[in-house]
XYZ file of C-alpha atoms in Angstrom:
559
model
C -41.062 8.238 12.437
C -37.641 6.528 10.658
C -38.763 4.691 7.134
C -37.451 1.355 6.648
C -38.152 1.640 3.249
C -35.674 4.432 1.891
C -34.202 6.624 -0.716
C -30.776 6.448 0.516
C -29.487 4.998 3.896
C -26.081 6.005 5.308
C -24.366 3.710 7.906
C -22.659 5.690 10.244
C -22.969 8.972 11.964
C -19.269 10.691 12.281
C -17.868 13.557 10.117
C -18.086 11.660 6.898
C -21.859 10.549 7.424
C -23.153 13.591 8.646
C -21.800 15.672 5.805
C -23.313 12.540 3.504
C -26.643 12.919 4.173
C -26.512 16.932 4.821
C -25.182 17.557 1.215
C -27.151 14.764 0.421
C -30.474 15.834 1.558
C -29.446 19.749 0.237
C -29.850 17.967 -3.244
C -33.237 15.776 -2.266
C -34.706 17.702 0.859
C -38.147 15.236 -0.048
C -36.023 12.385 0.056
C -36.405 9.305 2.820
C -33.187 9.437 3.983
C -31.899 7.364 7.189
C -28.819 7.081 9.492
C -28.037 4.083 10.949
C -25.259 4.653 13.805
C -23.689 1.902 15.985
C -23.159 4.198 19.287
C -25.050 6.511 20.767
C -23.774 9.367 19.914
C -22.757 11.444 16.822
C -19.309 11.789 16.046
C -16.954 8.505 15.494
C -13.650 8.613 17.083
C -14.754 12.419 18.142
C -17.964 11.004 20.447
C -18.930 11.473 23.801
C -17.650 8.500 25.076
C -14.792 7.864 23.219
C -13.134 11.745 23.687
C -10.980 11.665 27.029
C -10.388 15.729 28.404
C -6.621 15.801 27.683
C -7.561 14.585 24.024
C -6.861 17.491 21.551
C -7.358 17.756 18.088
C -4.860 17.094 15.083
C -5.702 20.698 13.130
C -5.941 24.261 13.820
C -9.168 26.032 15.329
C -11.030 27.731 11.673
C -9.875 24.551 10.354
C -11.734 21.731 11.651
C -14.950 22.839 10.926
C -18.012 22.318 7.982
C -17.766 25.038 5.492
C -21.388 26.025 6.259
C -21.262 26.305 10.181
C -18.007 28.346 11.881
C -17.052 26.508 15.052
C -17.419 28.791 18.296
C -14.090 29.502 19.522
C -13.242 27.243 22.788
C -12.195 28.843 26.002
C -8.294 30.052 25.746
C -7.525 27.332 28.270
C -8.616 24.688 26.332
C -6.552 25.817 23.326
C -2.854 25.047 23.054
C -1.257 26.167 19.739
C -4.146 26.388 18.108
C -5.694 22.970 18.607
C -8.165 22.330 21.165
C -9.787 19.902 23.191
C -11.637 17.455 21.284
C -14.814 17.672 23.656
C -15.692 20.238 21.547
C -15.319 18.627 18.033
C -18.574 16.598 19.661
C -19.790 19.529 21.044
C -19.920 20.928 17.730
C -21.146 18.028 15.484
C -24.156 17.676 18.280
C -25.053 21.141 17.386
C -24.996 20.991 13.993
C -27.083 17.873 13.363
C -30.097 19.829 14.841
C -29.506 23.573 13.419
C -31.681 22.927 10.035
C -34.241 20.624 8.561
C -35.598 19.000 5.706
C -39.420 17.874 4.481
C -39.565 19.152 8.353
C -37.119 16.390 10.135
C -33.244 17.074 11.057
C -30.341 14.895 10.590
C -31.028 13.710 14.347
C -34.401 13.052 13.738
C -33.422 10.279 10.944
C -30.558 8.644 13.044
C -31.148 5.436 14.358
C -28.420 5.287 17.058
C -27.613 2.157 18.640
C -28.001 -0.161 15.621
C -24.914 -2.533 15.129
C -25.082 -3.333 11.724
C -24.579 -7.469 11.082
C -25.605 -7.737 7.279
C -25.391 -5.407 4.417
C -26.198 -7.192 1.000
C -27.759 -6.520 -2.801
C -30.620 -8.335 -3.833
C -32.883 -7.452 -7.333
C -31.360 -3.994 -7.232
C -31.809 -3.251 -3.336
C -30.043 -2.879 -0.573
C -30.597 -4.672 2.807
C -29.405 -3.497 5.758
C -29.489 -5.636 8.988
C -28.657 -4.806 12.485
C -29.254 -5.430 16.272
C -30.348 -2.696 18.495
C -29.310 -2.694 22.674
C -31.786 -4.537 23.209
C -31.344 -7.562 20.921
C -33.854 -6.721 18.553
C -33.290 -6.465 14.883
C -33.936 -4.047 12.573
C -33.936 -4.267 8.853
C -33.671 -1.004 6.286
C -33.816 -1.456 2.241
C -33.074 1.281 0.123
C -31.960 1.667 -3.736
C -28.968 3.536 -3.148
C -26.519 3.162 -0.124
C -23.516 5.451 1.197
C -20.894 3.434 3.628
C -19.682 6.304 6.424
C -18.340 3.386 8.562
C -14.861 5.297 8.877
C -11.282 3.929 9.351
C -11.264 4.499 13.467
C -14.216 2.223 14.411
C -13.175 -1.555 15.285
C -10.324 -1.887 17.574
C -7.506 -3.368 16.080
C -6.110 -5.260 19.376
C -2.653 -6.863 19.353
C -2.050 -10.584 19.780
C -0.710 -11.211 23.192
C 0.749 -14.695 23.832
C -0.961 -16.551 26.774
C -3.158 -13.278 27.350
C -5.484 -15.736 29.127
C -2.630 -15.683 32.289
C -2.828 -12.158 32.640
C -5.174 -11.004 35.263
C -5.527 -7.586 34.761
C -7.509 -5.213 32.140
C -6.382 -5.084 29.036
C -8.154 -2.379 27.169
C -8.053 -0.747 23.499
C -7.177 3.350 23.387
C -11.023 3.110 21.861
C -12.221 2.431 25.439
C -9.723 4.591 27.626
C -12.433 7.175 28.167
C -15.153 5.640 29.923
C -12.945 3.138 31.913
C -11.845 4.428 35.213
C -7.938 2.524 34.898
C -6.177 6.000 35.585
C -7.963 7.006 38.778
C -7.685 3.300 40.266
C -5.518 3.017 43.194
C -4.592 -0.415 43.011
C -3.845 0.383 39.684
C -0.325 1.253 39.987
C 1.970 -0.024 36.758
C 0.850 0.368 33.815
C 2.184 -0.638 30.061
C 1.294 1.442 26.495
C 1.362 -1.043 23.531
C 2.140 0.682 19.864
C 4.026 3.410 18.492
C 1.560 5.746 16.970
C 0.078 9.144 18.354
C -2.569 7.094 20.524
C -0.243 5.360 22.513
C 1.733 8.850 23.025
C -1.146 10.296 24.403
C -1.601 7.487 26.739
C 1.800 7.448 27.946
C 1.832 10.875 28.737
C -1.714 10.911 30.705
C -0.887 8.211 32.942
C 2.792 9.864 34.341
C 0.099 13.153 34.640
C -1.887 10.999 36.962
C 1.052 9.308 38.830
C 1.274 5.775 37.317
C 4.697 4.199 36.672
C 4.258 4.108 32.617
C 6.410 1.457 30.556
C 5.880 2.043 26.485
C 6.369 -1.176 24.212
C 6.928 -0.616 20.973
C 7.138 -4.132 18.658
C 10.246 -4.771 16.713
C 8.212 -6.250 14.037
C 6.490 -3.346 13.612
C 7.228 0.482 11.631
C 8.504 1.704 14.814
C 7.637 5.239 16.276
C 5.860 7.615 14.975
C 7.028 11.232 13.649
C 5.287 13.510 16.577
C 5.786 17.504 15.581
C 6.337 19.616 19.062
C 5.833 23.241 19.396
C 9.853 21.951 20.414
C 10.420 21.719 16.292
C 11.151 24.851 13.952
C 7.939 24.028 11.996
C 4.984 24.803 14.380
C 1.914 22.491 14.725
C 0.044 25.545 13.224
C 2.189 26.300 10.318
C 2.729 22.350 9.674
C -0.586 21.900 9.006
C -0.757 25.623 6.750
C 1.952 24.037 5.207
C -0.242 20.181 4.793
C -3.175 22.480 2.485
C -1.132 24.527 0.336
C -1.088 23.318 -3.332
C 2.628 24.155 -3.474
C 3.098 21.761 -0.665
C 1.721 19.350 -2.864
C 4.377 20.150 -5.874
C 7.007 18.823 -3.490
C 5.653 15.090 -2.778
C 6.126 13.114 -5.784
C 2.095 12.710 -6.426
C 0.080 10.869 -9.527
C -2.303 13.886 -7.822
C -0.358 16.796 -8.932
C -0.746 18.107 -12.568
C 2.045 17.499 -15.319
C 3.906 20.892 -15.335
C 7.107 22.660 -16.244
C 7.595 22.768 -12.722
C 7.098 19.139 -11.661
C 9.105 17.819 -14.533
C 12.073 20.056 -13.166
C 11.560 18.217 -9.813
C 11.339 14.949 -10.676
C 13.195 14.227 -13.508
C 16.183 16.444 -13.192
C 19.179 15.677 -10.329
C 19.034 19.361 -9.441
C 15.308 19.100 -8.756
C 15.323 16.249 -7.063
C 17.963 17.658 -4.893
C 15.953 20.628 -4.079
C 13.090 18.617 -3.664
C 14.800 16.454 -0.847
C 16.350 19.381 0.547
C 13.353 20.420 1.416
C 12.093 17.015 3.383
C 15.356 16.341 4.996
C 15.105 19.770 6.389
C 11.533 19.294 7.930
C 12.975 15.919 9.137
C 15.658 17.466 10.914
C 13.319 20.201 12.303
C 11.375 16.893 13.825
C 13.930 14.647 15.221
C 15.857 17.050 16.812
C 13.399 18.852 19.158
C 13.274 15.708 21.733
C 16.918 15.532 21.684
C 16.690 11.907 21.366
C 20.248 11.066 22.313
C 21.617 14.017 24.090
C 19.581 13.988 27.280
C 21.444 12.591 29.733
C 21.898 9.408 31.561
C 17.890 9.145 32.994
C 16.874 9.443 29.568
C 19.297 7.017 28.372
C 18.511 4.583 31.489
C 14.878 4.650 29.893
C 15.198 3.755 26.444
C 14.132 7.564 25.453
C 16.271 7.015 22.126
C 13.948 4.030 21.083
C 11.563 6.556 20.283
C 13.507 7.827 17.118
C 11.906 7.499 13.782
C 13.334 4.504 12.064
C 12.811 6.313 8.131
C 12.928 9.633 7.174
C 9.551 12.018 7.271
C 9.787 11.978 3.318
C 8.498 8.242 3.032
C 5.743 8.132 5.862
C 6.329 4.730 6.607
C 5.435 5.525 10.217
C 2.496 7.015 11.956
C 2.514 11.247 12.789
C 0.921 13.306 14.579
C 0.891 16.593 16.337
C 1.732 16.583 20.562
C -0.474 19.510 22.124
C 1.686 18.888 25.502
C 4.318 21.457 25.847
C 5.908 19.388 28.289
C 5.659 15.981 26.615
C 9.039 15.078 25.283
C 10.411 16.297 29.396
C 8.038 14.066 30.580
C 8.452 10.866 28.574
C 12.207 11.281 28.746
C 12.490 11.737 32.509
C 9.473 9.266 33.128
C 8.423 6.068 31.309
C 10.535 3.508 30.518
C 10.833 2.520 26.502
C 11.569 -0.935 25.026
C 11.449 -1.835 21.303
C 11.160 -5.393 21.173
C 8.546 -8.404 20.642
C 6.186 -10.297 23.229
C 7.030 -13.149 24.341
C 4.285 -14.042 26.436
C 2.016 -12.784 29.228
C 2.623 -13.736 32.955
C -0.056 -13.384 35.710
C 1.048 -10.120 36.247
C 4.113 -9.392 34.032
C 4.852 -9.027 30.285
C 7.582 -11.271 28.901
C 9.931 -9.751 26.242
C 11.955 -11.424 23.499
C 14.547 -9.248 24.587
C 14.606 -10.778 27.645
C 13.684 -7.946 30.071
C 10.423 -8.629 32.301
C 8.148 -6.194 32.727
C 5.608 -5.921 35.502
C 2.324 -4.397 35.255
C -1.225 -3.895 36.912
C -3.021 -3.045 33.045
C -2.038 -2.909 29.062
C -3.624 0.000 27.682
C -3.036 -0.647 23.704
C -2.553 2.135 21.137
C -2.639 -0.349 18.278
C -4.483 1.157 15.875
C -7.696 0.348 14.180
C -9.679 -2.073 11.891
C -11.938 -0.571 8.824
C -15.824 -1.293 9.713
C -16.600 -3.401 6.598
C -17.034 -7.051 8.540
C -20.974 -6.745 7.667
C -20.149 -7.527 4.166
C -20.009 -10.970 3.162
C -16.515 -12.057 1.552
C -18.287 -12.636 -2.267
C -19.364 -8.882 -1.658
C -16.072 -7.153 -0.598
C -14.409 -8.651 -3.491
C -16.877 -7.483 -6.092
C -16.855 -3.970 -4.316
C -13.034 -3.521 -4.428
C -12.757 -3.477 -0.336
C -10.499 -5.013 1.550
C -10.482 -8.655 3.013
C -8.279 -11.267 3.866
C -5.681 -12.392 1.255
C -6.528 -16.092 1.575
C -10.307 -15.055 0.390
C -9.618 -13.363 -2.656
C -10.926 -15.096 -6.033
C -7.482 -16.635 -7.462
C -8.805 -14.684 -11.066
C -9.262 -11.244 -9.878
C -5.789 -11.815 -7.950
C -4.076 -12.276 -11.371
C -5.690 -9.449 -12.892
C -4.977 -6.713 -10.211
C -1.471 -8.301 -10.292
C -0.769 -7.824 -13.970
C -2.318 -4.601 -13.862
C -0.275 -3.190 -11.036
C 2.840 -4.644 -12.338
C 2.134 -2.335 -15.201
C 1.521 0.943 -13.179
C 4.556 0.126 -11.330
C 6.233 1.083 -14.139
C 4.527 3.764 -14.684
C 4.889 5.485 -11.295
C 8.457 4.621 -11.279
C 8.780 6.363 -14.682
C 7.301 9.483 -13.120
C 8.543 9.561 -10.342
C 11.994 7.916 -10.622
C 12.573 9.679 -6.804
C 10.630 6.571 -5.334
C 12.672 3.801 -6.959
C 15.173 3.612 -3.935
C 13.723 3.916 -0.426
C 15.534 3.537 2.323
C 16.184 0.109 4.377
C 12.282 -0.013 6.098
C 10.390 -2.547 7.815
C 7.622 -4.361 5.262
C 4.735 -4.916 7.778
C 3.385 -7.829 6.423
C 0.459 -7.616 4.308
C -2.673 -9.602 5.220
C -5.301 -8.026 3.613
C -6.405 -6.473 -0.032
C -5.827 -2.929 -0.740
C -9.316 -0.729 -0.955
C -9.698 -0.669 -4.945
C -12.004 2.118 -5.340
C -12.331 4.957 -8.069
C -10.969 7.960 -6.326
C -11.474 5.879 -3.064
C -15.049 6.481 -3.336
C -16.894 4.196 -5.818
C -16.585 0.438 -6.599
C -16.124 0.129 -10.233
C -18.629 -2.064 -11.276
C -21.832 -0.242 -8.759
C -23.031 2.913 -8.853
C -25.646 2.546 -6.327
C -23.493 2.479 -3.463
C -20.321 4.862 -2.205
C -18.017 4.955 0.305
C -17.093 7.805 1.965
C -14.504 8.744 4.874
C -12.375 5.293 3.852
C -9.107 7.334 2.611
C -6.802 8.669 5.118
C -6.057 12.571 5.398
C -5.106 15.065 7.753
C -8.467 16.632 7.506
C -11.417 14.706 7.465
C -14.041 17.636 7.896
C -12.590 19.025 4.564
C -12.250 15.542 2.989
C -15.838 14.823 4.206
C -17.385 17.487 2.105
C -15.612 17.236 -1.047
C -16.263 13.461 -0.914
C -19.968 13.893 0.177
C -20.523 16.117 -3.303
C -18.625 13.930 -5.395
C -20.506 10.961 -4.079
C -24.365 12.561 -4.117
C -23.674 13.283 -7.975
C -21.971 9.768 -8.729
C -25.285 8.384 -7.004
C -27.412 10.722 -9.346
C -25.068 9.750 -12.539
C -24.400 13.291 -12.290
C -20.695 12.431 -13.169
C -19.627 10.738 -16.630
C -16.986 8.064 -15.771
C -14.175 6.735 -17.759
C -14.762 3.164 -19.561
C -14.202 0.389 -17.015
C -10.862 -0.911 -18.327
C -9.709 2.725 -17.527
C -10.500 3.087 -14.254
C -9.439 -0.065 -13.270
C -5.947 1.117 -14.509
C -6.559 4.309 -12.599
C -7.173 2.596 -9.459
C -4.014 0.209 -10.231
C -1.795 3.276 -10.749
C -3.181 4.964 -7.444
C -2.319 1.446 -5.645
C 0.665 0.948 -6.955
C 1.795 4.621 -6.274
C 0.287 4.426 -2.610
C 2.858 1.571 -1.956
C 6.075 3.380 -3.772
C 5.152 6.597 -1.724
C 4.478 5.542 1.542
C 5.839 1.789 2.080
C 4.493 -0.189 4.674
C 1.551 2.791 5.277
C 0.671 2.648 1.470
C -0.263 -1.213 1.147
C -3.690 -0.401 2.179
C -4.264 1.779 -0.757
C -5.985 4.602 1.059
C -3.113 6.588 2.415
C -2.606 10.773 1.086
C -0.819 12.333 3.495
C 0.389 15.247 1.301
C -2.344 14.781 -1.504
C -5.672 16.157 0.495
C -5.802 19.717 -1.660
C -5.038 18.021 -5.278
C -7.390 14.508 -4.148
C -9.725 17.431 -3.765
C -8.746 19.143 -6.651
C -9.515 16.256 -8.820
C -12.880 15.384 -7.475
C -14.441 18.687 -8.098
C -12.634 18.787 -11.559
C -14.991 15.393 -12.353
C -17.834 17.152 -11.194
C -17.139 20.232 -13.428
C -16.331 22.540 -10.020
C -14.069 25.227 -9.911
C -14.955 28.452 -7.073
C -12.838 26.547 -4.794
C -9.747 27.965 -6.728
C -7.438 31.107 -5.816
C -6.367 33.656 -8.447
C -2.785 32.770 -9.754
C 0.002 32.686 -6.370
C -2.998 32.825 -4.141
C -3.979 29.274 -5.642
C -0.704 28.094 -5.000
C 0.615 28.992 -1.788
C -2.557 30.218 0.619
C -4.043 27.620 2.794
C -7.175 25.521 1.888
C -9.964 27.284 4.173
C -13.640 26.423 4.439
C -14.605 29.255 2.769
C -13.558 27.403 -0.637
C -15.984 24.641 -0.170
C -18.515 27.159 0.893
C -18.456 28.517 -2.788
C -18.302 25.311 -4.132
C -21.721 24.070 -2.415
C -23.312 27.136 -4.173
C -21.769 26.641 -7.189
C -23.114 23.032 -7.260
């Protein structure tokens, strides 16, 4: 039987939650420790109805894995490059939720699946945690200490479409593409992709595979098209990603991460190093942009638009989405079939979307790529303020606006001292900014609660690494296991990280969670807090061998 009356409760059930409670309960196995999961499965974006059979994964097979439990390898078939199918990411995390136990129950046997979560609020030192099960009834959990695994990739973030209500056909989020049957519908015959990220890639290329005429919007007002690396490019998908955990890697991106060295000094602060140092990115932007032969296929591709899909900024700056194509045939295919336009909505027709560049563009359904909204929307807005997550601009107490102002202002300076590289981007589109950045220590703890972390809320290529090195750093913050800076500290920490995020990666960076190049030294730093070290190499092994999951399996018995 589930306690409502807890030790610890964790909301949510993907990567990040499950390697929570798991590391959590490792510490406390006689703890009363629940799960409270909106679907009804395990597994977030990776779940059994969200994971579509031509999805693949974004890292290597060895790779995307828990340090503790190898992965079985796929069939060959179901393995292109080294990714695989991402049936078997849920495959795997269903496994592992029922291969050990503690005080006699597993991590299934303390989900509660099914549960949206309405309320979550703090009241004489305890948490109360409020949702609605299928069946309308409601459920209510209190525990001491709380750990938010609500992820990034949970609430569709769905586009505003003028006059949708005159459309009479589905319109339905990337989230949903799995379980609807809008592929395999015969009077389904046109259909349009909305955004510019890896999502709406994948769902441009699926429906030409299943014989739909495919049209791909991507908004002007928007960062454009994403950075997508082919086994076409130099750089495989493999070695990209080698490349992504490597500690020298991390040397090369201008990082508040990365320790002050001779070496790092050389590369930002002298016009030799910086020249090597963009050498470098240039070259691995060149090894990108020229594999789909944007403007050199022909006059079908130019008919099409095909050269709309061009990054707008270089690789260095990230101002775009990326992602890894597992389609050997994917550029051939979008070139030769789906039409591309890069240009606003006007409005929606009956059966037609209106451009503001004039062209009309009929269609039978709008599958939309469009990203994602952070689960937080159970917090009340007094409650995401004091926690340091984001909400709507307009909501924000006017005095902590002028503090976090002043106090990024400051580490503005600071980063551009440091890093005098990311001074002068290039000419980018600002996507607006509507919300607060996340203003958490090490984009885990609120700086004025230490009864309740947040884990899986940073973006990073690999969130089964990330998941674990946040889940220890968070279950000894929760047992004041860690001693923290003053307050007036890290609030200039997390000012510095903002305020970097935003010189570093633009448009991408304003949410103040974004480390696209900083997952090994983010890492690095936690387990330095925590007093952690058998993750480490010996001398150039440190530095230029891959992260692997043996690491972190040293570190857990070091802990």
């Amino acid at each position: 039987m589930i306690p409502q009356v807890c030790d610890v409760v964790v909301v949510g059930a993907g990567i990040s939650g499950i390697a929570a409670a798991k590391f959590y309960l490792d510490v406390h196995p006689h703890c009363k420790l629940v799960i409270l999961e909106k679907d009804d499965s395990v597994g977030g974006v990776w779940n059994g109805a969200r994971v579509y059979n031509t999805l693949y994964t974004q890292s290597p097979f060895g790779t995307w894995e828990f340090s503790d439990m190898p992965m079985t390898r796929p069939p060959e078939e179901d393995i292109y490059q080294e990714s695989f199918k991402a049936k078997y990411t849920f495959q795997y995390l269903e496994e592992y939720i029922d291969r050990r136990s503690w005080a006699g129950q597993s991590l299934r046997e303390r989900i509660v699946f099914g549960l949206d979560i309405r309320t979550v609020f703090k009241e004489q030192g305890e948490w109360t945690i409020s949702g609605i099960n299928g069946g309308g009834d409601t459920s209510t959990f209190k525990s001491p200490k709380l750990i938010i695994a609500s992820g990034l990739t949970s609430i569709p973030k769905m586009p505003n479409l003028p006059r949708q209500e005159n459309f009479h056909y589905p319109v339905i989020h990337q989230k949903d593409f799995a379980k609807s049957n809008i592929i395999s519908r015969d009077d389904v015959k046109k259909i349009t992709i909305l955004g510019g990220a890896k999502s709406a890639a994948d769902l441009a290329y699926d429906c030409v595979k299943a014989g739909k005429t495919v049209t791909w919007i991507i908004r002007a007002t928007g960062t454009g098209p994403g950075f997508f690396v082919t086994t076409e490019s130099s750089i495989s998908p493999k070695t990209t990603y080698q490349l992504g955990t490597t500690r020298i890697l991390s040397t090369l991106s201008p990082s508040i991460f990365n320790p002050s060295s001779w070496w790092s000094r050389f590369l930002q602060h002298t016009r030799f190093g910086r020249k090597q140092l963009m050498s470098f990115w240039d070259s691995l932007h060149k090894s990108v942009v020229e594999a789909p032969k944007f403007d050199s296929r022909g006059p079908e591709a130019k008919e099409n638009g095909f050269a709309e899909l061009k990054p707008h900024t270089p690789i260095f700056w990230q101002n775009q989405a990326a992602g890894l194509i597992n389609r050997p045939d994917f550029w051939d295919t979008i070139a030769q079939n789906v039409k591309v336009h890069h240009a606003d909505i006007e409005e929606l027709t009956e059966n037609a979307i209106i451009l503001k560049n004039g062209s009309t563009v009929p269609t039978d359904a709008i599958l939309c790529g469009t990203g994602w909204i952070p689960s937080l929307d159970f917090f009340d807005q007094v409650t995401l303020a004091e926690l340091g997550i984001p909400q709507p601009l307009e909501n924000y107490p006017p005095e902590q606006a002028e503090m976090w102002d002043a106090l990024e202002k400051e580490a503005d300076r600071t980063v551009l001292e440091r890093f005098p590289i990311l001074a002068n981007p290039p000419t980018y589109h600002h996507t607006p900014v509507k919300h607060t950045p996340y203003r958490l220590y090490n984009g885990i703890a609120p700086l004025q609660d230490n009864s309740i972390a947040f884990v899986g809320h940073v973006l990073v290529p690999n969130y089964f690494r990330i998941a674990e090195c946040q889940a220890i750093w968070a279950t000894a913050y929760l047992d004041n296991k860690i001693t923290l800076p003053p307050l007036e500290r890290r609030r200039k920490e997390v000012a510095l990280f903002v305020a970097w995020c935003r010189r570093r990666y633009l448009s991408n960076g304003e949410r103040g969670h974004w480390m696209a190049s900083e997952q090994t030294r983010y890492t690095d730093r936690l387990f330095q807090q925590i007093g952690l070290s058998s993750h480490r190499r010996f001398w150039l092994w440190d530095a230029f061998f891959p992260s692997s999951r043996k690491d972190l399996f040293r570190v857990r018995d070091e802990y």
